[in-house]
Amino acid sequence: MFRFILRRLLQMVLAFFGTTLIVYALMFAGQGDPIQALAGERPVTAAQRAYLTEKYHLDATGVGGFFYRYVNYLGGLVRGDLGQSLTGRQISDILAAAWPVTVKLALIALAVTVIFGVTAGVLAAIRRAGVFDHATLVLTLLVLGIPTIVLAPLAQYFLGVRWPIFPPTAGAQPSFWALLLPGIVLGSLSLATALRLTRTSVTENLRADYVRTARAKGLVRRRIVGVHVLRNSLIPVVTFLGVELGNLMSGAIITEGVFNIPGVGFNLFRGIRTEDGPLVVGIVSVLVVVYLLSNLVVDVLYAVLDPRIRYE
């Protein structure tokens, strides 16, 4: 297990540098005039332009200039410095203010996915071909067929404006109640996928030989499902949730934008819109670390859920 974790950590380092290099290239290769994009329609003086150009090495052009700026960026990362956005704010301060909101939103979405998605998937598999199974199949198809860009405004209008059950917008310091509706919207697609995945996995395991053996020994159905079937069925579900956690931690740009949530996704969209390269690359770099750590935790959990899995 130790060798496996060490090997995965080395792979994570290579994946991190490769991903940040690609994102850095995509962000700065086709960049127009980030200084003017930041100022909007306001005029930029020659002194301001010269200061920002020198500060962010925007005068370094060509392949050599690109790698010069990238190496400077990596040097800052090694020192724990994410740099400054074009607005002059420290990116670490922006993330420090945005992460608590996004973490709360992601935990709500993950809780909705696990509590309702996994539970409903188990029940649908146990009552296969029943009314509940058919109903969940139709509902999941409906949810998966509606993109978030449509689902979020609809939920905001009907549950926040027409029937004011939830606050329509979250605001600067959102409470748990203000984040509940965005969390449900954010976790709806994950819920539908987790439900169908759990149903399929539990159904396959209910037909396995060890289940027939357990029944022949006289074990009650609750113990067979709860102890044996569920544990073996959770492996693909845990894989999905581990990968999905990275998506949820990004805050989903659309969800945070619709509900005016000042989280990571909201700041990422703002950086893309204003062509704030340092902010975009800094946020994406942190999100890459979250993805990689999530995948590492999932791989380690494999051996816990299924003792047959061993990492040499």
mmCIF file with all atom_site columns, C-alpha atoms in Angstrom, residues 141-151 154 189:
data_model
loop_
_atom_site.group_PDB
_atom_site.id
_atom_site.type_symbol
_atom_site.label_atom_id
_atom_site.label_alt_id
_atom_site.label_comp_id
_atom_site.label_asym_id
_atom_site.label_entity_id
_atom_site.label_seq_id
_atom_site.pdbx_PDB_ins_code
_atom_site.Cartn_x
_atom_site.Cartn_y
_atom_site.Cartn_z
_atom_site.occupancy
_atom_site.B_iso_or_equiv
_atom_site.pdbx_formal_charge
_atom_site.auth_seq_id
_atom_site.auth_comp_id
_atom_site.auth_asym_id
_atom_site.auth_atom_id
_atom_site.pdbx_PDB_model_num
ATOM 1  C CA . LEU A 1 141 ? -34.132 10.540 -17.223 1.00 0.00 ? 141 LEU A CA 1
ATOM 2  C CA . LEU A 1 142 ? -35.971 13.830 -16.808 1.00 0.00 ? 142 LEU A CA 1
ATOM 3  C CA . VAL A 1 143 ? -33.280 15.337 -14.570 1.00 0.00 ? 143 VAL A CA 1
ATOM 4  C CA . LEU A 1 144 ? -30.432 14.135 -16.770 1.00 0.00 ? 144 LEU A CA 1
ATOM 5  C CA . GLY A 1 145 ? -32.185 15.574 -19.812 1.00 0.00 ? 145 GLY A CA 1
ATOM 6  C CA . ILE A 1 146 ? -32.393 19.094 -18.354 1.00 0.00 ? 146 ILE A CA 1
ATOM 7  C CA . PRO A 1 147 ? -29.090 21.016 -18.358 1.00 0.00 ? 147 PRO A CA 1
ATOM 8  C CA . THR A 1 148 ? -28.099 23.011 -15.290 1.00 0.00 ? 148 THR A CA 1
ATOM 9  C CA . ILE A 1 149 ? -28.341 26.260 -17.231 1.00 0.00 ? 149 ILE A CA 1
ATOM 10 C CA . VAL A 1 150 ? -32.093 25.566 -17.539 1.00 0.00 ? 150 VAL A CA 1
ATOM 11 C CA . LEU A 1 151 ? -32.706 23.807 -14.220 1.00 0.00 ? 151 LEU A CA 1
ATOM 12 C CA . LEU A 1 154 ? -36.371 27.346 -13.199 1.00 0.00 ? 154 LEU A CA 1
ATOM 13 C CA . LEU A 1 189 ? -27.349 15.624 -11.813 1.00 0.00 ? 189 LEU A CA 1
#
